[in-house]
PDB file of C-alpha atoms in Angstrom:
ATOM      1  CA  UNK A   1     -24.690  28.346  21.015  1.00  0.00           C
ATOM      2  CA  UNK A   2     -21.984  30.283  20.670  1.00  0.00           C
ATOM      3  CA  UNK A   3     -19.623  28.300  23.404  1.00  0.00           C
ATOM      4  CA  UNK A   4     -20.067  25.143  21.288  1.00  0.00           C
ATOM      5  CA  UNK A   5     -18.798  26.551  18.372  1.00  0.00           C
ATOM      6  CA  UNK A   6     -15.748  27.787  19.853  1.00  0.00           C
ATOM      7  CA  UNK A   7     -15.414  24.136  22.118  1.00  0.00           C
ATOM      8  CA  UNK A   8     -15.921  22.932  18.188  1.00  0.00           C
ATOM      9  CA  UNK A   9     -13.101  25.018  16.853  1.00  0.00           C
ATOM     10  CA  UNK A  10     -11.100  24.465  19.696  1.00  0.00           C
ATOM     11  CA  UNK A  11     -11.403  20.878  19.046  1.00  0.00           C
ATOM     12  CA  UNK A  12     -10.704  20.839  15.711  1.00  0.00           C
ATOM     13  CA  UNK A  13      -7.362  23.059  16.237  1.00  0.00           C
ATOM     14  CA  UNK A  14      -6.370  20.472  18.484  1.00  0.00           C
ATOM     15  CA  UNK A  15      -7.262  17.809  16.658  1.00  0.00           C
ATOM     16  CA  UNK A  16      -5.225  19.703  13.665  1.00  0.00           C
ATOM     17  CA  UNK A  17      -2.466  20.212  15.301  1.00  0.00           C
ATOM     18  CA  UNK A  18      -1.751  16.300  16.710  1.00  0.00           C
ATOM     19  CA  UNK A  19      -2.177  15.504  12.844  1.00  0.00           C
ATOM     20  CA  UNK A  20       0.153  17.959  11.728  1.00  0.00           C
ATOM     21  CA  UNK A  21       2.964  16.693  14.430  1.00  0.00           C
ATOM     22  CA  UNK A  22       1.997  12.922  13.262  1.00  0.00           C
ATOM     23  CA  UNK A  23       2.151  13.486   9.532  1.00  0.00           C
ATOM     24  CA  UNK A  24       5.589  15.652  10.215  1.00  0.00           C
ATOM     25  CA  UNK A  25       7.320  12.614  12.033  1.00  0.00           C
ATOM     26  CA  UNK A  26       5.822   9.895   9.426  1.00  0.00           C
ATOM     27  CA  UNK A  27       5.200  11.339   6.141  1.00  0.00           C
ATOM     28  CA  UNK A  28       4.285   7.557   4.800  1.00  0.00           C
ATOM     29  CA  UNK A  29       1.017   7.904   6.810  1.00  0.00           C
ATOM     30  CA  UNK A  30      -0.119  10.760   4.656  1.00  0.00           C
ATOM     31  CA  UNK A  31       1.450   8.757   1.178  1.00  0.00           C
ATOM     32  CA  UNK A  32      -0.597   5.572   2.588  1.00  0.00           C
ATOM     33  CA  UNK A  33      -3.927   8.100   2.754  1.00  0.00           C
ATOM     34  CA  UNK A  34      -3.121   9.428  -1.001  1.00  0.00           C
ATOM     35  CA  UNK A  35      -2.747   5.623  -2.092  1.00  0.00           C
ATOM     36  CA  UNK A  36      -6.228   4.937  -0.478  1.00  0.00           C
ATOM     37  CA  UNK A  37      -7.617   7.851  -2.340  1.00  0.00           C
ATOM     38  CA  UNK A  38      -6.613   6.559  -5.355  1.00  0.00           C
ATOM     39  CA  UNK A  39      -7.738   3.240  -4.132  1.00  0.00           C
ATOM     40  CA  UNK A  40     -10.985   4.485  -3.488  1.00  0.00           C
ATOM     41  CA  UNK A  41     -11.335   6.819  -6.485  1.00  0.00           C
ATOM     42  CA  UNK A  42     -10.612   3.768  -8.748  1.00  0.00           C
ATOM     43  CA  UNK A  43     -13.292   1.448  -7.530  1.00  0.00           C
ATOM     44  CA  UNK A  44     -15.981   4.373  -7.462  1.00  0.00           C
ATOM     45  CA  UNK A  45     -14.909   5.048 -11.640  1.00  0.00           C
ATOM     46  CA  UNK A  46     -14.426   1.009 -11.963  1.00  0.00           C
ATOM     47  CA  UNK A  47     -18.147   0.818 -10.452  1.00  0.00           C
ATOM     48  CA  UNK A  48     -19.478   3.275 -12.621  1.00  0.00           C
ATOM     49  CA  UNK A  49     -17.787   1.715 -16.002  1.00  0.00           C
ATOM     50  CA  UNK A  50     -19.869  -1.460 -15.157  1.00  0.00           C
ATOM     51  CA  UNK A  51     -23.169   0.234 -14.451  1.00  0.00           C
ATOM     52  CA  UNK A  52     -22.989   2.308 -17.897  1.00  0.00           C
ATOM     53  CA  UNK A  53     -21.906  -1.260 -19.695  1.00  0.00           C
ATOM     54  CA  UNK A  54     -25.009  -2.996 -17.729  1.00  0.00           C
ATOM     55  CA  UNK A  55     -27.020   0.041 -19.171  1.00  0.00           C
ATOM     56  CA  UNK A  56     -25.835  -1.114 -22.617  1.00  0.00           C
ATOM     57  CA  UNK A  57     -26.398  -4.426 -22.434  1.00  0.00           C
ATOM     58  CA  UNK A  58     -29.992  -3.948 -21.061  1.00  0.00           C
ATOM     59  CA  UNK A  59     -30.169  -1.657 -24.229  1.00  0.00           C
ATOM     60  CA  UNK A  60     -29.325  -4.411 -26.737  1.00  0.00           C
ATOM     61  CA  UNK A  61     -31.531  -7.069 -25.214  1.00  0.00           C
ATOM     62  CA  UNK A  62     -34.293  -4.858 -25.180  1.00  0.00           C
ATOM     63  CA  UNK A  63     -33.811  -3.978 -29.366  1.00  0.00           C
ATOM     64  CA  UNK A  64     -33.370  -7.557 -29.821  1.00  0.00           C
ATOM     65  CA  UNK A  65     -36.763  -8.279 -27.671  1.00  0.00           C
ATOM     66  CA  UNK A  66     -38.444  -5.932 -30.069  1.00  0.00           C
ATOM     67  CA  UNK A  67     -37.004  -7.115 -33.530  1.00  0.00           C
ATOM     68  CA  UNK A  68     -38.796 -10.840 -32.092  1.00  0.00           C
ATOM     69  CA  UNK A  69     -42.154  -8.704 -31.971  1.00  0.00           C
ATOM     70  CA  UNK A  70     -41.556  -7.043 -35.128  1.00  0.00           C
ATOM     71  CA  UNK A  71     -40.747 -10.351 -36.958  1.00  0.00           C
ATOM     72  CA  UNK A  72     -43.337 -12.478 -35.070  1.00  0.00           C
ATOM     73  CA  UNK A  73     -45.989  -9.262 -36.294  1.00  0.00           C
ATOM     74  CA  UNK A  74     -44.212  -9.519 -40.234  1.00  0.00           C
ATOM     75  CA  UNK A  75     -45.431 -13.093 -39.907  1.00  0.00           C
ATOM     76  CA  UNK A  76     -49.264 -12.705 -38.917  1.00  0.00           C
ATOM     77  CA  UNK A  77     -49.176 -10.126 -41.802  1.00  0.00           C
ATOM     78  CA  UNK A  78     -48.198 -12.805 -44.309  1.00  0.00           C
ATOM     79  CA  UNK A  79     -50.414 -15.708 -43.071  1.00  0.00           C
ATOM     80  CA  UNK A  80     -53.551 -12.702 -42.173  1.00  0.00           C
ATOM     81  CA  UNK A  81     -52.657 -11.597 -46.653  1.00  0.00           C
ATOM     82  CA  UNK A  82     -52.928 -15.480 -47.543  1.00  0.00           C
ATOM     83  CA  UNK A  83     -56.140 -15.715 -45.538  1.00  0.00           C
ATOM     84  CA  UNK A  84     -57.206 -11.832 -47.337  1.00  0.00           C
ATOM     85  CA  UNK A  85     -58.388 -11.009 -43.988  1.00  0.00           C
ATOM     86  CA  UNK A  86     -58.389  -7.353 -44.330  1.00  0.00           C
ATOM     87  CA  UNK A  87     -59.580  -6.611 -40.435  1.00  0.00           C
ATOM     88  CA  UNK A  88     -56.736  -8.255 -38.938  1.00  0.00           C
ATOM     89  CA  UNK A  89     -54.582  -6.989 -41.607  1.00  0.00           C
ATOM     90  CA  UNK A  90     -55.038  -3.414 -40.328  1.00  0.00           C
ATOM     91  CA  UNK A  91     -54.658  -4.031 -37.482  1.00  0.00           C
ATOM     92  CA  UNK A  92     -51.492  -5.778 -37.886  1.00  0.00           C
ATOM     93  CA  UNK A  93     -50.042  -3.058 -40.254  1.00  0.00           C
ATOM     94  CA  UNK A  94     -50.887  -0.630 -37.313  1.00  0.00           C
ATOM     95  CA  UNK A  95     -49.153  -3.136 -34.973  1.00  0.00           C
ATOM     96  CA  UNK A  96     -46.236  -3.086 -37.493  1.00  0.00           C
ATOM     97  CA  UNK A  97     -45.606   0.722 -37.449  1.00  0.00           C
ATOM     98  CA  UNK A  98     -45.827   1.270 -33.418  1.00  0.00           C
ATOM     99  CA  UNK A  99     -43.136  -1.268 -33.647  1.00  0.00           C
ATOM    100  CA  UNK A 100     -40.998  -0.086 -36.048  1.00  0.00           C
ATOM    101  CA  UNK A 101     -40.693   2.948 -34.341  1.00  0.00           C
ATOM    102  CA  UNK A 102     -40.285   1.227 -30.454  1.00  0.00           C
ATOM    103  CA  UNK A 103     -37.441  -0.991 -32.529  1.00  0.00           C
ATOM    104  CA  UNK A 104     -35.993   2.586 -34.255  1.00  0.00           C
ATOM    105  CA  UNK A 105     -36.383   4.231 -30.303  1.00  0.00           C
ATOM    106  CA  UNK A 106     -34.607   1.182 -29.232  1.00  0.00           C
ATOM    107  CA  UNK A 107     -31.635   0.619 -31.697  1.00  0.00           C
ATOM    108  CA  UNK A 108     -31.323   4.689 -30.510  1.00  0.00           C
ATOM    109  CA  UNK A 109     -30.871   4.162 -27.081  1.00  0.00           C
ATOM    110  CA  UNK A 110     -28.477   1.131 -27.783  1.00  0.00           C
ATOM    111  CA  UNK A 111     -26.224   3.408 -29.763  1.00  0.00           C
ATOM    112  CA  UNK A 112     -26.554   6.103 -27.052  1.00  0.00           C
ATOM    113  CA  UNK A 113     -25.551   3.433 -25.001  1.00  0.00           C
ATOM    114  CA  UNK A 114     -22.780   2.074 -26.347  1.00  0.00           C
ATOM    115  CA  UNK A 115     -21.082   5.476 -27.122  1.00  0.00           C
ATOM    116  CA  UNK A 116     -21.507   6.471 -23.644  1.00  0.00           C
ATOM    117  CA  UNK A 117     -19.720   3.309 -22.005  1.00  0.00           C
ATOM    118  CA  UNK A 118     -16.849   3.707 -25.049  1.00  0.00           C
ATOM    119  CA  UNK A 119     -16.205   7.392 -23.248  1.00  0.00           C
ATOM    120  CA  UNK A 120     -16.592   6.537 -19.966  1.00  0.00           C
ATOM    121  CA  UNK A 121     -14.179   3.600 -20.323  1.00  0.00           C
ATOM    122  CA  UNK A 122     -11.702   5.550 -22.374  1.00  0.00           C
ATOM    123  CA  UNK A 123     -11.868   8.214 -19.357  1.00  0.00           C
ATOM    124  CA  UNK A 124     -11.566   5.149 -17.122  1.00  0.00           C
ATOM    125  CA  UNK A 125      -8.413   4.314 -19.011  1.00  0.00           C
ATOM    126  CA  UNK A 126      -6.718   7.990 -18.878  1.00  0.00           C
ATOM    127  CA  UNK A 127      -8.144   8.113 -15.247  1.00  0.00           C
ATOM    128  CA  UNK A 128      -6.414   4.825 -14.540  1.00  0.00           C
ATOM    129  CA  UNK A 129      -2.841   5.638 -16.353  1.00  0.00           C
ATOM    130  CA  UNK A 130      -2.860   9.124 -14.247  1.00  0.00           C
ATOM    131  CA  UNK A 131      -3.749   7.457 -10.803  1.00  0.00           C
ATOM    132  CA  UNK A 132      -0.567   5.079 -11.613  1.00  0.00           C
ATOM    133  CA  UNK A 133       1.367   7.788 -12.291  1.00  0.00           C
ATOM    134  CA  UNK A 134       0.703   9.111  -8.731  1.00  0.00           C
ATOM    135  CA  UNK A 135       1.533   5.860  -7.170  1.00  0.00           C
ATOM    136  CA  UNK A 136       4.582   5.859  -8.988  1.00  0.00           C
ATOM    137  CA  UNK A 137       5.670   9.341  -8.205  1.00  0.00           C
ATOM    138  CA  UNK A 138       4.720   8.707  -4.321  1.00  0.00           C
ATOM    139  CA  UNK A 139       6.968   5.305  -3.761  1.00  0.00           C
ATOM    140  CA  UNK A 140       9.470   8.221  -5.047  1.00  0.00           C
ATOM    141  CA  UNK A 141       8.643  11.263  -2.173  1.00  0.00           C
ATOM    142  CA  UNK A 142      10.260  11.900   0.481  1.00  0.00           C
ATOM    143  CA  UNK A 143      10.237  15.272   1.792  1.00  0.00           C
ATOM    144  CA  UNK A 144       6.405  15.935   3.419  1.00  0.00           C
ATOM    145  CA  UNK A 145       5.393  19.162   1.228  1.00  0.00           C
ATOM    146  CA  UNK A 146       6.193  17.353  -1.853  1.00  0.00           C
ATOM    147  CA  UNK A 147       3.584  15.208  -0.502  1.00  0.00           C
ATOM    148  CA  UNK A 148       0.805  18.098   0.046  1.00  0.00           C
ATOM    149  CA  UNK A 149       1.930  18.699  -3.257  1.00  0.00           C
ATOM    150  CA  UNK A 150       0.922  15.169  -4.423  1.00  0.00           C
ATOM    151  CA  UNK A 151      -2.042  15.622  -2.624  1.00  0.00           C
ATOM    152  CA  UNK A 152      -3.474  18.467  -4.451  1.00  0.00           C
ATOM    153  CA  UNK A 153      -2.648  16.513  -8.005  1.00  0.00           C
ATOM    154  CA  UNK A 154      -5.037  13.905  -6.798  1.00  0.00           C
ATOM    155  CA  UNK A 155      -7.598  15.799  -5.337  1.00  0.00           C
ATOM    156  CA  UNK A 156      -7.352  17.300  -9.194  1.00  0.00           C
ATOM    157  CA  UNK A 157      -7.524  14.430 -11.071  1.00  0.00           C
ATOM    158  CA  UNK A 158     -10.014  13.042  -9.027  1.00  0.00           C
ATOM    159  CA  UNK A 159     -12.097  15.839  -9.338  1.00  0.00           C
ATOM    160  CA  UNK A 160     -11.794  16.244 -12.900  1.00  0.00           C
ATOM    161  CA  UNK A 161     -12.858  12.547 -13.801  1.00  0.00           C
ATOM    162  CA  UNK A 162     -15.538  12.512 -11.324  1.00  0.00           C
ATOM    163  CA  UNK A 163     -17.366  15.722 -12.930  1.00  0.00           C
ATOM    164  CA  UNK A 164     -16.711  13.763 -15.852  1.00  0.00           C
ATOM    165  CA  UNK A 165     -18.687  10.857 -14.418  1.00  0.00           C
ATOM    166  CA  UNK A 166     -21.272  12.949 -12.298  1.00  0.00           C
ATOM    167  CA  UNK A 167     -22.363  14.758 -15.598  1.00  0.00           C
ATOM    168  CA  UNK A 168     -24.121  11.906 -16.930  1.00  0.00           C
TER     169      UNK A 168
END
């Protein structure tokens, strides 16, 4: 065991070291790896923005499937009153309040909904405008530790939106 894990770290030291000499003679390989960070970073927030806004629209079609219920139930009240059937009129009533409160349940989640995509795409924006940023400031680099230095902004940015993101 112990022989693999020092063929492993010899392999990696070499492996290291021929990126090192690579990056040091062409510095726009490791600006083309931050851009495809970014790149990458963007469509993973992008992808998220559109599954919290699916979330929100499944929301509102569900409220608006239960105000139908609710309505069609606030009809067979009024026709079951006209008819003074007072069997079916209990039972409607009772049919009336367990869907008053699914409706009130549902309007809840809509709103939760809603707010929730309005944050996430307002981080989205701010997540976008800082990612541009970087793109801008790397057409503009030209030494190789101002790019580590670039680096490490990203990997920050991209760490604080996606906590943002994984937290929900």
């Amino acid at each position: 065991m112990g022989i693999f894990s020092k063929i492993k770290s010899l392999l990696g030291g070499i492996v290291g070291t021929t990126t090192d000499k690579i990056e040091a003679k062409n510095p726009q390989l490791l600006i083309k790896e931050a851009e495809q960070k970014i790149q990458k970073s963007r469509k993973e927030a992008q992808k998220q923005l559109v599954e919290i806004q699916t979330w929100a629209e499944t929301m509102r079609l569900d409220m608006k499937e239960a105000e139908v219920k609710l309505n069609d139930v606030r009809a067979k009240i009024n026709i079951a009153a006209q008819e003074r059937d007072k069997r079916l009129l209990t039972e409607l009533f009772v049919a009336e309040e367990q869907l008053e409160n699914e409706l009130d349940e549902k309007k809840r989640l809509h709103k939760a909904a809603v707010d929730e995509a309005l944050r996430v795409r307002d981080n989205f924006k701010c997540f976008e405008s800082e990612m541009n940023g970087r793109l801008r400031e790397l057409d503009a680099i030209k030494t190789q530790s101002e790019i580590v230095a670039m680096r490490e902004k990203i990997s920050v940015t991209n760490y604080r939106y996606g906590n943002d993101y994984n937290d929900n």
